[in-house]
Amino acid sequence: MRTPHALLATAVTAAALAAAAVTPAPAAGADAVPPPGTYYVQSVVTGLNAADASGTVEQHRPRGNEGRQQWILRPDGAGHLLENTDSPGSCLGRAGDRARTVSCTAAEARWQITPLGADRYALADPGADRRLTVAPKPAGATHPAPLSVGSGAGDLAAWYLTPADAPGGPMPPRGHRTLDQVTFLTAHNAYANGVDGGFAPPFVDLFPNQSRGIQQQLADGVRGFMLDVHQTPDGAILCHNSCTLVRRPVALWVDLQRIVDFLRARPDEFVTVFLEDYVDPGVLRAELDRVQGLSEVLFRPDRTGVRENGWPTTDELAADGHRLLIFTDHSREADRSAGLTRDTFGVMYQREWTVENHWSMGPGVGSSDWSCYSRWYDANTTIPLTRTEPGFRPLFVMNHFRDAAVASTAATDNAKLADRARRFCQPAARKKPTYLAVDRYDLGNPAAAVDALNTYTYP
């Protein structure tokens, strides 16, 4: 779907990533225990992984092949063992009502694995009615890290056995790909580019997240745009934190008009806008009303049966002309109290349609944190990256940037995007990223990762 540009990946990079993504053993059927192999033991409730923590087994943020989170599944008599890849001979097991790592030769290392449907499993003590379980969530807190072995039932005792290298399938022909099968290059803080206008007070815009204006971003193949919008007496304005003293501020409708004009000229393209949204719903509606032709291209998944039937194909979107999807990170509950919900005028609540990993990999310089966990998992919210529903798979927004957009750091990080997407974030979400969001997309060739991810599907 993206136009050719200078950032296209080399064939070697794309082929290498695609080959790595599709080589594992086929997935097991819903009524069978997965075949022997290397897996993550992943909570259905939290999306976090069982990890060996000095003998205690705890749920930790997914960290790919780091953090002692990978387990080798193999049959053992009538049961199964899960041997830690970092400690040969040490298996996920039990000590009383606690989950522990024990010798793989011990009876406490054997599990009876029972399919629960929907690719979920129970791990039970073969000699008792006890299961591996996540502890209940205390009021005002997240679920405790240590895992228990007890009479847990329901989702707290339900687990995904996620392959470390998930099997992939061939990508459908262009036009026949559903929206959740496609990956889009996405510009974090796309408006903060120093070209279209100012974005940060007081007088100097430091550390721009991008170096090219919105129109050039579209020409370069960017198809996702993250925009911070704040309320001022002049309406909805794009800026960081505060719009006070921003030089040459840009209104939201101006950038949306650029995107709509592009889509009207390119009927085969699809664009998504993510609003970090600090305006009243009435102000946002008035801003959208200023965009000529918006209603002609606006995609409304809430009115087209997406939740019941899944995402449409790109051909179906092009045929309908609905090729602009707008999300807000605002709260539906807050809007209800204000008397106007944003989806009544076509802005979707992002938490209802997507999952998203934590937004930062760390400070602008120095080492980075590659763990991939939900942005919406805290004391008030539990939306795991693994969330899915019958017939509906949320789109996956993968953030890959730092607290500050230092050019040299962004270049290094972007060059590693493909590796993090495949080995860390894809298994963490049990889905392929739909949006790869980066700073300075012009550095480090992040389009190579986009192109490679668009060569296969995640099951």
Coordinates of C-alpha atoms in Angstrom, one line a residue:
M1 CA 0.0 0.0 0.0
R2 CA 2.9 2.4 0.5
T3 CA 4.3 4.4 -2.3
P4 CA 8.0 3.8 -3.3
H5 CA 10.4 6.0 -1.5
A6 CA 14.0 6.3 -0.5
L7 CA 13.4 4.4 2.7
L8 CA 12.5 1.1 1.1
A9 CA 14.2 -1.9 2.6
T10 CA 16.9 -4.0 0.8
A11 CA 15.8 -7.4 -0.3
V12 CA 18.3 -9.0 2.0
T13 CA 16.8 -7.4 5.1
A14 CA 13.2 -8.3 4.2
A15 CA 14.0 -11.8 3.2
A16 CA 16.0 -12.5 6.3
L17 CA 13.2 -11.3 8.6
A18 CA 10.5 -13.1 6.7
A19 CA 12.5 -16.4 6.8
A20 CA 13.0 -16.0 10.5
A21 CA 9.3 -15.4 11.1
V22 CA 7.9 -18.4 9.2
T23 CA 10.2 -21.2 10.1
P24 CA 8.8 -22.5 13.4
A25 CA 6.7 -25.7 13.7
P26 CA 3.0 -25.4 12.8
A27 CA 0.7 -24.3 15.6
A28 CA -1.3 -27.0 17.4
G29 CA -5.0 -27.3 16.9
A30 CA -7.3 -25.8 19.5
D31 CA -8.0 -29.3 21.0
A32 CA -4.4 -30.4 21.4
V33 CA -1.4 -29.6 23.5
P34 CA 1.2 -27.7 21.4
P35 CA 4.1 -29.7 20.0
P36 CA 7.5 -29.7 21.7
G37 CA 9.3 -26.4 21.3
T38 CA 10.2 -23.2 23.0
Y39 CA 7.4 -21.2 24.4
Y40 CA 6.4 -18.3 26.7
V41 CA 3.9 -19.2 29.5
Q42 CA 1.7 -16.1 29.2
S43 CA -1.2 -15.1 31.4
V44 CA -4.5 -14.6 29.6
V45 CA -5.5 -11.9 32.2
T46 CA -2.3 -9.8 32.3
G47 CA -0.4 -10.7 29.1
L48 CA 2.7 -11.0 31.3
N49 CA 5.1 -14.0 31.1
A50 CA 6.1 -16.6 33.7
A51 CA 9.8 -16.0 34.5
D52 CA 12.3 -17.6 36.7
A53 CA 13.2 -15.1 39.4
S54 CA 15.9 -16.8 41.5
G55 CA 13.8 -19.9 42.0
T56 CA 10.5 -18.2 42.4
V57 CA 8.3 -18.1 39.3
E58 CA 6.8 -14.7 38.8
Q59 CA 4.9 -12.9 36.0
H60 CA 7.2 -10.3 34.4
R61 CA 7.0 -7.9 31.5
P62 CA 7.7 -9.8 28.2
R63 CA 11.4 -9.4 27.3
G64 CA 11.9 -11.7 24.3
N65 CA 14.8 -14.1 25.0
E66 CA 15.9 -12.1 28.0
G67 CA 14.7 -12.3 31.6
R68 CA 14.6 -16.1 31.9
Q69 CA 11.1 -16.2 30.3
Q70 CA 11.5 -19.0 27.7
W71 CA 10.5 -22.6 28.5
I72 CA 11.1 -25.7 26.5
L73 CA 7.9 -27.8 26.4
R74 CA 8.3 -31.6 26.1
P75 CA 6.2 -34.6 27.0
D76 CA 7.1 -36.6 30.1
G77 CA 5.1 -39.7 30.5
A78 CA 1.4 -38.7 30.8
G79 CA 2.3 -35.1 31.5
H80 CA 4.6 -32.4 30.3
L81 CA 7.7 -30.5 31.4
L82 CA 8.6 -26.9 30.9
E83 CA 12.4 -26.5 31.2
N84 CA 13.9 -23.0 31.4
T85 CA 16.1 -22.3 28.4
D86 CA 18.6 -20.4 30.6
S87 CA 18.9 -23.1 33.3
P88 CA 19.1 -26.6 31.8
G89 CA 17.7 -29.2 34.1
S90 CA 15.5 -26.6 35.9
C91 CA 11.8 -26.7 35.2
L92 CA 8.7 -24.7 36.1
G93 CA 7.2 -26.6 39.0
R94 CA 5.6 -26.4 42.4
A95 CA 6.5 -26.1 46.1
G96 CA 3.4 -26.2 48.1
D97 CA 1.1 -23.4 46.9
R98 CA 3.9 -21.5 45.2
A99 CA 5.2 -21.8 41.7
R100 CA 8.9 -22.5 41.8
T101 CA 11.7 -23.8 39.5
V102 CA 12.6 -27.3 40.5
S103 CA 14.7 -30.1 39.2
C104 CA 13.2 -31.5 36.0
T105 CA 13.5 -35.0 37.5
A106 CA 11.2 -34.1 40.4
A107 CA 7.6 -35.1 40.4
E108 CA 6.7 -31.4 41.1
A109 CA 8.0 -30.5 37.7
R110 CA 5.3 -32.4 35.8
W111 CA 2.2 -30.7 34.6
Q112 CA -1.1 -31.9 33.1
I113 CA -1.8 -29.5 30.3
T114 CA -5.5 -29.2 29.3
P115 CA -6.8 -27.2 26.4
L116 CA -9.4 -24.7 27.4
G117 CA -10.3 -23.5 23.9
A118 CA -9.4 -20.3 22.1
D119 CA -5.7 -21.4 22.2
R120 CA -5.7 -21.3 26.1
Y121 CA -4.5 -23.9 28.5
A122 CA -4.7 -25.0 32.1
L123 CA -1.5 -26.2 33.8
A124 CA -2.5 -28.6 36.6
D125 CA -0.7 -30.6 39.2
P126 CA -1.4 -34.2 38.0
G127 CA -1.8 -35.4 41.6
A128 CA -4.3 -32.8 42.8
D129 CA -7.0 -30.4 41.8
R130 CA -4.6 -27.5 41.7
R131 CA -3.6 -25.2 38.8
L132 CA -0.9 -22.6 38.0
T133 CA -2.7 -19.3 38.6
V134 CA -2.3 -15.5 38.8
A135 CA -3.2 -14.1 42.2
P136 CA -6.3 -12.0 42.3
K137 CA -5.9 -8.3 41.9
P138 CA -6.0 -6.3 45.1
A139 CA -8.1 -3.1 45.1
G140 CA -6.1 -0.2 43.7
A141 CA -3.1 -2.4 42.6
T142 CA -2.0 -4.6 39.8
H143 CA -1.9 -8.4 40.0
P144 CA 0.9 -9.6 42.3
A145 CA 4.0 -10.9 40.5
P146 CA 4.5 -14.3 42.3
L147 CA 2.4 -17.1 40.7
S148 CA 0.5 -19.5 42.8
V149 CA -0.6 -23.2 42.5
G150 CA -4.1 -23.7 43.9
S151 CA -7.7 -24.1 43.1
G152 CA -7.9 -21.2 40.7
A153 CA -10.5 -21.2 38.0
G154 CA -11.5 -19.0 35.2
D155 CA -9.1 -16.7 33.3
L156 CA -6.7 -16.4 36.3
A157 CA -5.8 -20.0 35.7
A158 CA -5.7 -19.7 31.9
W159 CA -2.5 -19.5 30.0
Y160 CA -1.3 -19.0 26.5
L161 CA 1.7 -21.2 25.4
T162 CA 3.1 -18.7 22.9
P163 CA 5.8 -19.9 20.5
A164 CA 9.1 -18.0 20.9
D165 CA 9.1 -17.9 17.1
A166 CA 5.5 -17.9 16.0
P167 CA 4.5 -19.6 12.8
G168 CA 3.7 -17.3 10.0
G169 CA 1.7 -17.7 6.8
P170 CA 1.9 -16.2 3.3
M171 CA 0.6 -12.7 2.9
P172 CA -2.5 -12.4 0.8
P173 CA -2.2 -10.5 -2.5
R174 CA -2.5 -6.7 -2.2
G175 CA -6.0 -5.6 -1.9
H176 CA -7.1 -8.9 -0.2
R177 CA -5.2 -8.2 3.0
T178 CA -7.3 -7.3 6.0
L179 CA -6.4 -4.2 7.9
D180 CA -5.0 -6.2 10.9
Q181 CA -2.7 -8.1 8.5
V182 CA -0.9 -5.0 7.3
T183 CA 1.8 -3.0 9.0
F184 CA 2.1 0.8 8.6
L185 CA 5.0 3.1 9.1
T186 CA 3.9 5.6 11.8
A187 CA 5.4 8.9 12.8
H188 CA 5.4 9.6 16.6
N189 CA 4.5 13.2 17.2
A190 CA 4.3 13.8 13.4
Y191 CA 3.4 17.4 13.9
A192 CA 6.6 18.1 15.9
N193 CA 8.7 18.5 12.8
G194 CA 9.9 22.1 12.8
V195 CA 8.8 22.4 9.2
D196 CA 5.0 23.0 9.3
G197 CA 5.2 25.3 12.3
G198 CA 6.1 25.5 16.0
F199 CA 5.3 22.8 18.5
A200 CA 6.9 23.6 21.9
P201 CA 7.2 26.6 24.1
P202 CA 8.7 29.1 24.8
F203 CA 10.5 30.2 21.6
V204 CA 12.8 27.3 20.5
D205 CA 11.6 23.9 19.4
L206 CA 14.1 21.5 20.8
F207 CA 14.5 17.8 19.8
P208 CA 11.9 17.6 17.0
N209 CA 10.4 14.1 16.8
Q210 CA 10.4 14.3 13.0
S211 CA 12.4 16.4 10.5
R212 CA 9.9 16.6 7.6
G213 CA 6.5 18.1 7.2
I214 CA 3.3 16.2 7.1
Q215 CA 3.0 16.4 3.3
Q216 CA 6.5 15.0 2.9
Q217 CA 5.8 12.3 5.4
L218 CA 2.8 11.2 3.3
A219 CA 5.0 11.2 0.2
D220 CA 7.6 9.1 2.0
G221 CA 5.1 6.4 2.9
V222 CA 4.1 7.3 6.5
R223 CA 0.6 6.1 7.0
G224 CA 0.1 6.6 10.8
F225 CA 0.3 10.0 12.4
M226 CA 0.4 10.6 16.2
L227 CA -0.7 14.1 17.0
D228 CA -1.0 15.9 20.4
V229 CA -3.9 18.3 20.4
H230 CA -4.5 20.9 23.1
Q231 CA -7.4 23.4 23.6
T232 CA -6.8 27.1 23.2
P233 CA -9.1 30.1 22.6
D234 CA -8.3 29.5 18.9
G235 CA -9.5 25.9 19.0
A236 CA -7.6 22.6 18.8
I237 CA -3.9 23.3 18.4
L238 CA -1.0 20.8 17.9
C239 CA 1.7 21.2 20.5
H240 CA 3.7 19.6 23.3
N241 CA 2.3 19.9 26.9
S242 CA 1.3 23.6 26.5
C243 CA 0.6 25.8 23.6
T244 CA 1.6 29.0 25.4
L245 CA 4.2 31.0 23.5
V246 CA 4.5 28.4 20.7
R247 CA 5.7 30.2 17.6
R248 CA 3.6 29.6 14.4
P249 CA 1.2 27.1 16.0
V250 CA -0.6 24.7 13.7
A251 CA -4.3 23.9 14.1
L252 CA -5.4 20.3 14.0
W253 CA -7.7 20.9 11.1
V254 CA -4.8 22.1 8.9
D255 CA -2.9 18.8 9.2
L256 CA -6.1 16.8 8.8
Q257 CA -6.9 18.7 5.6
R258 CA -3.5 17.8 4.3
I259 CA -4.2 14.1 5.0
V260 CA -7.7 14.2 3.5
D261 CA -6.4 16.0 0.3
F262 CA -3.8 13.3 0.0
L263 CA -6.4 10.5 0.3
R264 CA -8.7 12.1 -2.2
A265 CA -5.9 12.2 -4.7
R266 CA -4.8 8.6 -3.8
P267 CA -7.9 6.3 -3.6
D268 CA -5.8 3.2 -2.9
E269 CA -4.2 4.5 0.3
F270 CA -5.2 4.2 4.0
V271 CA -4.2 6.5 6.8
T272 CA -4.7 6.4 10.6
V273 CA -4.5 9.4 13.0
F274 CA -3.9 8.9 16.7
L275 CA -4.9 11.9 18.9
E276 CA -3.3 12.4 22.2
D277 CA -6.4 14.4 23.1
Y278 CA -6.7 17.2 25.6
V279 CA -9.7 19.0 24.2
D280 CA -13.4 19.0 24.9
P281 CA -15.5 16.9 22.6
G282 CA -17.4 19.9 21.3
V283 CA -14.2 21.7 20.4
L284 CA -12.9 18.6 18.6
R285 CA -16.1 18.2 16.6
A286 CA -16.0 21.9 15.6
E287 CA -12.4 21.4 14.4
L288 CA -13.3 18.4 12.3
D289 CA -16.2 20.3 10.8
R290 CA -13.6 22.6 9.2
V291 CA -12.0 19.8 7.2
Q292 CA -13.4 19.7 3.7
G293 CA -14.1 16.2 2.4
L294 CA -13.5 14.5 5.8
S295 CA -16.9 12.7 5.9
E296 CA -16.2 11.2 2.4
V297 CA -13.1 9.4 3.6
L298 CA -13.8 8.7 7.3
F299 CA -13.8 5.0 8.2
R300 CA -16.3 4.1 10.9
P301 CA -15.5 0.6 12.3
D302 CA -18.3 1.0 14.8
R303 CA -20.9 1.2 12.0
T304 CA -19.6 -1.4 9.6
G305 CA -19.6 -4.7 11.7
V306 CA -15.9 -4.9 12.4
R307 CA -16.3 -6.1 15.9
E308 CA -18.6 -8.9 14.8
N309 CA -16.9 -9.8 11.5
G310 CA -13.3 -8.6 11.8
W311 CA -11.4 -5.9 9.8
P312 CA -12.2 -5.3 6.1
T313 CA -9.7 -5.8 3.3
T314 CA -7.9 -2.9 1.8
D315 CA -9.9 -3.4 -1.4
E316 CA -13.2 -3.2 0.5
L317 CA -12.0 0.1 2.2
A318 CA -10.9 1.5 -1.2
A319 CA -14.3 0.5 -2.8
D320 CA -16.2 2.3 0.0
G321 CA -13.9 5.3 0.0
H322 CA -13.5 5.0 3.7
R323 CA -9.7 5.3 4.2
L324 CA -9.1 7.5 7.2
L325 CA -9.3 6.1 10.7
I326 CA -9.2 8.6 13.7
F327 CA -8.5 7.4 17.2
T328 CA -8.5 9.3 20.5
D329 CA -6.9 8.3 23.7
H330 CA -9.6 10.1 25.6
S331 CA -11.9 8.4 28.0
R332 CA -15.4 7.4 26.9
E333 CA -16.5 7.7 30.5
A334 CA -15.3 11.3 30.8
D335 CA -17.1 12.2 27.5
R336 CA -20.3 10.7 28.8
S337 CA -20.2 12.9 31.8
A338 CA -19.6 15.9 29.4
G339 CA -22.7 14.9 27.4
L340 CA -21.0 14.2 24.1
T341 CA -19.1 11.1 23.0
R342 CA -16.5 11.4 20.3
D343 CA -17.6 8.4 18.4
T344 CA -20.9 10.1 17.6
F345 CA -18.9 12.2 15.1
G346 CA -16.5 9.5 13.9
V347 CA -13.6 9.6 16.4
M348 CA -13.0 6.1 17.8
Y349 CA -11.9 5.4 21.4
Q350 CA -8.5 3.7 20.9
R351 CA -8.7 1.4 23.9
E352 CA -11.8 -0.2 22.4
W353 CA -10.2 -1.0 19.0
T354 CA -6.4 -1.3 19.6
V355 CA -3.8 -2.6 22.0
E356 CA -0.6 -0.5 22.6
N357 CA 2.7 -1.2 24.3
H358 CA 4.3 1.2 26.8
W359 CA 5.3 4.4 25.0
S360 CA 9.0 4.8 26.1
M361 CA 12.1 2.7 25.8
G362 CA 13.9 5.0 28.2
P363 CA 15.8 8.3 28.2
G364 CA 17.1 9.9 25.0
V365 CA 20.6 8.5 25.4
G366 CA 22.0 5.4 27.0
S367 CA 20.7 1.9 27.2
S368 CA 17.1 1.0 26.2
D369 CA 14.4 -1.1 27.6
W370 CA 13.1 -3.5 25.0
S371 CA 10.4 -5.1 27.2
C372 CA 7.0 -5.0 25.5
Y373 CA 4.0 -4.7 27.7
S374 CA 0.7 -2.9 27.7
R375 CA 0.5 0.8 28.0
W376 CA -2.9 0.2 29.7
Y377 CA -2.0 -2.2 32.5
D378 CA -1.9 -0.4 35.8
A379 CA -3.8 -0.2 39.1
N380 CA -6.9 1.2 37.3
T381 CA -6.8 -0.7 34.0
T382 CA -6.1 -4.2 32.8
I383 CA -5.9 -4.4 29.0
P384 CA -3.2 -6.9 28.1
L385 CA -1.4 -6.7 24.7
T386 CA -2.9 -10.2 24.1
R387 CA -6.5 -9.0 24.2
T388 CA -8.7 -10.5 21.5
E389 CA -12.4 -11.3 21.1
P390 CA -14.3 -13.9 19.2
G391 CA -14.2 -12.8 15.5
F392 CA -12.2 -9.6 16.3
R393 CA -8.5 -8.9 16.8
P394 CA -7.6 -5.4 18.0
L395 CA -5.0 -3.5 15.9
F396 CA -1.6 -3.5 17.6
V397 CA 0.2 -0.1 18.0
M398 CA 3.9 -0.8 18.7
N399 CA 5.8 2.2 20.1
H400 CA 9.5 2.2 19.5
F401 CA 11.0 5.5 20.7
R402 CA 12.5 7.3 23.7
D403 CA 11.6 10.1 26.1
A404 CA 13.5 12.6 23.9
A405 CA 14.1 12.4 20.2
V406 CA 17.9 12.5 20.0
A407 CA 18.8 12.0 16.3
S408 CA 21.8 9.6 16.9
T409 CA 19.8 7.5 19.3
A410 CA 16.7 7.4 17.0
A411 CA 18.9 6.2 14.1
T412 CA 20.4 3.4 16.2
D413 CA 17.0 2.4 17.6
N414 CA 15.2 2.4 14.2
A415 CA 17.9 0.1 12.7
K416 CA 16.9 -2.4 15.4
L417 CA 13.2 -2.1 14.9
A418 CA 12.7 -5.3 12.9
D419 CA 14.5 -7.3 15.6
R420 CA 12.4 -5.9 18.4
A421 CA 9.2 -6.3 16.5
R422 CA 9.8 -10.0 15.7
R423 CA 11.5 -11.3 18.8
F424 CA 10.0 -9.1 21.6
C425 CA 6.7 -7.4 20.7
Q426 CA 5.1 -9.8 18.3
P427 CA 5.1 -12.7 20.8
A428 CA 4.2 -10.3 23.7
A429 CA 1.0 -9.3 21.9
R430 CA 0.5 -12.6 20.0
K431 CA -0.1 -10.4 17.0
K432 CA 1.9 -8.7 14.3
P433 CA 2.3 -5.0 14.8
T434 CA -0.2 -2.9 12.8
Y435 CA 1.6 0.4 13.4
L436 CA 5.3 0.8 13.9
A437 CA 5.6 4.2 15.6
V438 CA 9.1 5.8 15.6
D439 CA 10.9 9.1 16.0
R440 CA 12.9 10.4 13.0
Y441 CA 11.6 7.9 10.5
D442 CA 14.1 9.3 8.1
L443 CA 17.0 7.7 10.1
G444 CA 17.9 4.0 10.6
N445 CA 15.5 2.8 7.8
P446 CA 12.5 1.8 9.8
A447 CA 10.7 1.1 6.6
A448 CA 12.8 -2.0 6.2
A449 CA 10.9 -3.5 9.2
V450 CA 7.6 -2.4 7.8
D451 CA 8.3 -4.0 4.4
A452 CA 9.5 -7.3 6.1
L453 CA 6.5 -7.5 8.4
N454 CA 4.3 -7.1 5.3
T455 CA 5.6 -10.4 3.8
Y456 CA 3.8 -12.7 6.2
T457 CA 0.8 -13.0 8.5
Y458 CA 0.6 -13.9 12.1
P459 CA -1.8 -16.8 12.8

